[in-house]
Amino acid sequence: MKKLNVIPAPEQVELLGGTVNATVFDRRTDLTDESGACGEEGYAIRIDDQGVTVTASTACGFFRAEQTIKQLRESAELPCLLINDRPACAFRCFHIDSARHMQSVDELKKLIDAAALFKFNRMHWHLSDDQGFRIESERFPLLNTVGSYRDSSDFGGEHFNVRYGGYYTKAEIRDVVAYCAERYIEVIPELDVPGHTTAIIASYPALSCRRLAIPLETKQGIFNNLLCAGSEETFAFLFELLDEIAELFPSEYIHLGGDEAPKTYWEQCPKCRAKKAELGLENFEQLQGWFTNRLIAHLAEKGKKAIVWNESLNGDNLDESATVQMWLDRRGKSAVWANRGGSVIASPFGAYYCDYPYSMTPVKKTYDFEPAFKGVAPIMKKHVIGVTVTLWTEYIRDFDRLCYLAFPRFAAVAERGWIKAEQTDYESFRRRFAAVTPLLNRMGIKPAPVSDWDPTNRRRLIDTVRFFKDKIDPQTIRNSVGSTNQ
Ligand code: ACM
Ligand code: ZN
């Protein structure tokens, strides 16, 4: 049967014979299934010539059903049918980097509406990095007066000689969190530590190993300044900041980052060296594991769980309660983590990174990536709790460019997180995305035209080489090539 024009494709569709038009939705009945049989996010929709009946066990289930109906309304004629639908993965997340370039609250809301349409249930909000700190802090005001502004922007070799910055006020953050909650999307803030912390160190230099005053970074890249792991001042600061962040975000999770943290300065720092010796650790990766575990224990006291990028596994001492976000993992440690029963989220660099051009990451590559990724044993697949599609913004300065890169790839990942592996159908996805595009346009989202989605191999090679040559510094390339898992 031809699939309905809905993304993600519903799990079961049974044709009842006959057709109706979209006015059928004007005759709608909602039934709450008190038994809970529909699950947290599932629902059923029956459409026949008598009208429409929506059944769900929760308010969230009704909301997810509404997103299906919004898409069905785009069709002039509909078959009479029965839909039974529920997600395969519990965790279906989109990431947005508001540190390198900020989005206005109105733009974020447009993005959130589009994400809700495709039934995402988490937003990973990247709010701190080397180039800017974006959360209003009353406890540490220099994070805003100093850490939220950089003197210029030099991403991808383009120089903008203007001060850039800002931060989301607590009122704005609460507004975004509430907007998401109405759409059954939980907002997970990321405080990226111990690396990607130049904005924090620029604000409070005593938190770094060298204790030197430094400016915010204006380029993309991986930088040596880390928060000092040997100093109690660092932990006092982070505990207090995490408490302030936890107050703003009612989410189950807080993301603690942990990616791209070179140990050069830790290796030179007397305090970090002394801490490593005192703890009897074998290497500085283990010091990062210990550092992260202290923050995880602090969050646990507040009833919160941590997500960390996969580099946090490098010391082999990460607390087992952590959820690991796999993005670039040549050593396959994320798969081992899942195989030992740890929770993992799939965010493969080569497939889910939407900041890269379609030449590098065609839509088919995004769609075809199997969330229960290579190396995860078949019986341990349930430990891959879901997917996060990422949108880093070093090269994304405006909302139209953001939408062009995010859509349709966001929709492709949303579908793969919702459906079962055996239901994947890329050709049908292309057709269904075309059907939903007018609705997205009316929501203020302009996706990439289908002619840009899957360039020829020749085009891919030319454009990818040009992109890397023009935009990416050699260290980032070294970091990116040679990945086997992704
Ligand atoms: C990352 O892309 N640095 C997680
Ligand atoms: Zn140190």
XYZ file of C-alpha atoms and ligand atoms in Angstrom, residues 100 190 192 196 259-260 309 311 327 349 353 390 392 479, ligand 1:
18
model
C 28.183 30.202 18.015
C 24.072 21.678 27.622
C 29.821 21.849 27.888
C 34.761 24.283 25.002
C 33.756 16.498 23.858
C 37.031 17.704 22.358
C 29.474 13.169 24.435
C 34.794 11.200 24.529
C 28.973 11.380 17.544
C 28.858 12.868 12.653
C 25.359 16.665 11.402
C 22.476 18.140 15.391
C 25.883 23.446 14.865
C 39.523 15.083 14.031
C 30.821 17.737 18.767
O 30.405 17.796 17.605
N 31.935 18.375 19.113
C 30.126 16.969 19.777
